[in-house]
Amino acid sequence: MQTDSSPDASPEASPGGACSVPLPARAHLPRAHPAGRRDAPVLDIVIPVYNEEKDLGPCVLRLHDHLVRTFPYPFRITIADNASTDRTPEVAARLAASGEEVRYTRLEQKGRGRALRAVWSASDAPVLAYMDVDLSTDLNALLPLVAPLISGHSDLAIGSRLARSSRVVRGPKREFISRTYNLILRGSLHARFSDAQCGFKAIRGDVAGVLLPLVEDTGWFFDTEMLVLAERAGLRIHEVPVDWVDDPNSTVHLVKTATDDLKGVWRVGRALAVGALPLDRLARPFGDDPRDRQLTGVPGGLARQLVGFCVVGALSTLFYLLLYSGFRTFSGSQVANALALLVSAVANTAANRRLTFGVRGRDRAMRHQAQGLVVFGIGLALTSGSLAALGAASGDPSHSTELAVLIAANLAATVLRFLLLRAWVFPERRSDPAPLPDASSSYSSYEPAYAHDPRNAR
């Protein structure tokens, strides 16, 4: 067995460089390792530990026995020691010396995220996983966890204690904290995965090579940040219901962990809001997306965009009319029209950007909104001119007449809006992949802290 005693095995942080490598399409992993080496694992399971001299031995032996009996691929168990001060290093070294499928890595700093990044970044396995040392999660969920990654169906997989079919035994305090935290993620970061902090996750190695340099946290928030970025990038996350029994002797400090998590939520939310992460460049390289196919009989190109634009336009018009009616109760028709158009134009541009023209991520979002406001100005001129002409013609028109004129004017503005959006705001890109940023300019406002760690210098 090999023992790595380096203080930090994480690679040099270079987000732009990592993103510049095109990834192959998802594919089912062969029975043997792609490199042809029989000793190379398909699955590398990391067990992060800190002062776990009592639980480490039984955990590794039980996990190893389970894998030997049930897992059909070569595997490796990697013990990642986060600067333990008890006899954990001795126990880990003894386990690594006892069999070829167990390795031991020592880091001189604490942090679960730091341990996972270090081991995953250096691993040669095409599928990477981790689990808590207490084995709270039933090991029968391990094969269902990694199977979608081996088959090429998914990019990441997580165990969920909050799924309907999960069977969980834990106290009300931890249950409340877990559910509250996931509600916060759904409300603030619009996360759709159900359980961010379950210590039972897996990721494809090629995905980890690009995604990990974007994850800044080195502690407990590492999981959440990785999942949020993956979801925003359009990667597929598979969830597995698990049987889970709480460890009453857990040393996790709930208050400090919750505080750090909330700080992480704020940091990631701010970075996403200002477009500091080029996540749209992570979506397409990971495999064949059926939405990119040209199929006979399936609307595509102009026809598909027209359908999407009409749906968005109908909802936007309804939204605009409701806003106009609300603003009209306390302002004149011109002011109400301008305010309603302004609010609905921002929402309309955002919806068309994503749903009609398929632009993902935050790249050029502000530019698109600015161009959308120019188009809004044209619509404002048309509708305001129509209201002015109506007022000059009939003096004091009824509210229903105003609405009828506005609908007609908006129909004309809508046609012009679609043409401008398609030709000017969201013109079709060339099929060649967009050039990726280099490391010197990618993250001037959001560079991970570990990029400046002198230990990462090569």
Short mmCIF file of N, CA, C and O in Angstrom, two decimals, residues 45 47 56-73 75-77 95 98 101-102 131 135 139-140 142:
data_model
loop_
_atom_site.label_atom_id
_atom_site.label_comp_id
_atom_site.label_asym_id
_atom_site.label_seq_id
_atom_site.Cartn_x
_atom_site.Cartn_y
_atom_site.Cartn_z
N ILE A 45 -13.40 5.13 -2.80
CA ILE A 45 -14.25 5.62 -1.71
C ILE A 45 -13.36 6.28 -0.66
O ILE A 45 -12.47 5.63 -0.10
N ILE A 47 -12.84 8.08 2.99
CA ILE A 47 -13.40 8.18 4.34
C ILE A 47 -12.62 9.28 5.07
O ILE A 47 -11.51 9.05 5.54
N LEU A 56 -12.51 3.83 13.25
CA LEU A 56 -11.91 3.69 11.93
C LEU A 56 -11.70 2.23 11.53
O LEU A 56 -12.07 1.82 10.43
N GLY A 57 -11.11 1.43 12.42
CA GLY A 57 -10.85 0.04 12.09
C GLY A 57 -12.09 -0.74 11.75
O GLY A 57 -12.19 -1.35 10.66
N PRO A 58 -13.09 -0.79 12.65
CA PRO A 58 -14.33 -1.52 12.32
C PRO A 58 -15.02 -1.00 11.07
O PRO A 58 -15.59 -1.78 10.30
N CYS A 59 -14.97 0.32 10.84
CA CYS A 59 -15.62 0.90 9.66
C CYS A 59 -14.98 0.39 8.38
O CYS A 59 -15.67 -0.09 7.47
N VAL A 60 -13.65 0.47 8.29
CA VAL A 60 -12.96 0.06 7.07
C VAL A 60 -13.12 -1.43 6.82
O VAL A 60 -13.35 -1.86 5.68
N LEU A 61 -13.01 -2.24 7.86
CA LEU A 61 -13.15 -3.68 7.69
C LEU A 61 -14.56 -4.05 7.23
O LEU A 61 -14.73 -4.92 6.36
N ARG A 62 -15.55 -3.41 7.81
CA ARG A 62 -16.94 -3.69 7.41
C ARG A 62 -17.19 -3.25 5.97
O ARG A 62 -17.82 -3.98 5.18
N LEU A 63 -16.69 -2.07 5.60
CA LEU A 63 -16.87 -1.58 4.24
C LEU A 63 -16.13 -2.47 3.24
O LEU A 63 -16.66 -2.81 2.18
N HIS A 64 -14.92 -2.85 3.57
CA HIS A 64 -14.14 -3.70 2.68
C HIS A 64 -14.84 -5.04 2.47
O HIS A 64 -14.93 -5.55 1.33
N ASP A 65 -15.34 -5.62 3.54
CA ASP A 65 -16.04 -6.91 3.42
C ASP A 65 -17.28 -6.77 2.54
O ASP A 65 -17.56 -7.64 1.71
N HIS A 66 -18.01 -5.67 2.70
CA HIS A 66 -19.22 -5.46 1.89
C HIS A 66 -18.85 -5.33 0.41
O HIS A 66 -19.53 -5.92 -0.46
N LEU A 67 -17.80 -4.59 0.10
CA LEU A 67 -17.40 -4.39 -1.29
C LEU A 67 -16.91 -5.69 -1.92
O LEU A 67 -17.22 -5.99 -3.09
N VAL A 68 -16.15 -6.47 -1.18
CA VAL A 68 -15.67 -7.75 -1.71
C VAL A 68 -16.83 -8.67 -2.05
O VAL A 68 -16.82 -9.38 -3.07
N ARG A 69 -17.87 -8.65 -1.23
CA ARG A 69 -19.01 -9.55 -1.44
C ARG A 69 -19.98 -9.08 -2.50
O ARG A 69 -20.63 -9.89 -3.17
N THR A 70 -20.12 -7.76 -2.69
CA THR A 70 -21.22 -7.25 -3.51
C THR A 70 -20.82 -6.39 -4.70
O THR A 70 -21.60 -6.26 -5.64
N PHE A 71 -19.63 -5.79 -4.69
CA PHE A 71 -19.32 -4.81 -5.73
C PHE A 71 -18.62 -5.49 -6.90
O PHE A 71 -17.58 -6.15 -6.71
N PRO A 72 -19.13 -5.36 -8.12
CA PRO A 72 -18.60 -6.13 -9.26
C PRO A 72 -17.38 -5.51 -9.94
O PRO A 72 -16.89 -6.06 -10.93
N TYR A 73 -16.90 -4.36 -9.47
CA TYR A 73 -15.78 -3.69 -10.11
C TYR A 73 -14.61 -3.59 -9.13
O TYR A 73 -14.79 -3.65 -7.91
N PHE A 75 -12.08 -1.79 -6.72
CA PHE A 75 -12.35 -0.64 -5.85
C PHE A 75 -11.13 -0.32 -5.00
O PHE A 75 -10.18 -1.10 -4.91
N ARG A 76 -11.19 0.84 -4.39
CA ARG A 76 -10.16 1.28 -3.44
C ARG A 76 -10.85 2.03 -2.30
O ARG A 76 -11.80 2.78 -2.54
N ILE A 77 -10.37 1.86 -1.11
CA ILE A 77 -10.82 2.62 0.05
C ILE A 77 -9.66 3.53 0.47
O ILE A 77 -8.56 3.03 0.76
N LEU A 95 -4.13 -0.42 8.65
CA LEU A 95 -5.14 -0.88 7.70
C LEU A 95 -4.62 -0.84 6.28
O LEU A 95 -4.88 -1.74 5.48
N SER A 98 -2.40 -3.74 5.46
CA SER A 98 -3.00 -5.08 5.55
C SER A 98 -3.60 -5.56 4.24
O SER A 98 -3.90 -6.74 4.10
N GLU A 101 -6.21 -2.94 -1.25
CA GLU A 101 -7.35 -2.10 -1.62
C GLU A 101 -7.61 -0.98 -0.62
O GLU A 101 -8.65 -0.34 -0.69
N VAL A 102 -6.69 -0.76 0.31
CA VAL A 102 -6.83 0.32 1.29
C VAL A 102 -5.60 1.21 1.23
O VAL A 102 -4.46 0.71 1.22
N MET A 131 -17.95 8.56 2.22
CA MET A 131 -18.95 8.29 3.23
C MET A 131 -18.36 8.58 4.60
O MET A 131 -17.14 8.59 4.78
N LEU A 135 -20.48 5.11 9.30
CA LEU A 135 -21.32 4.24 8.47
C LEU A 135 -22.79 4.32 8.89
O LEU A 135 -23.49 3.31 8.98
N LEU A 139 -25.05 0.26 3.90
CA LEU A 139 -24.16 0.03 2.76
C LEU A 139 -24.88 -0.57 1.56
O LEU A 139 -24.32 -0.58 0.46
N ASN A 140 -26.07 -1.09 1.72
CA ASN A 140 -26.81 -1.61 0.56
C ASN A 140 -27.15 -0.53 -0.45
O ASN A 140 -27.52 -0.83 -1.59
N LEU A 142 -24.92 1.60 -1.53
CA LEU A 142 -23.70 2.01 -2.21
C LEU A 142 -23.74 1.69 -3.71
O LEU A 142 -23.42 2.55 -4.54
#
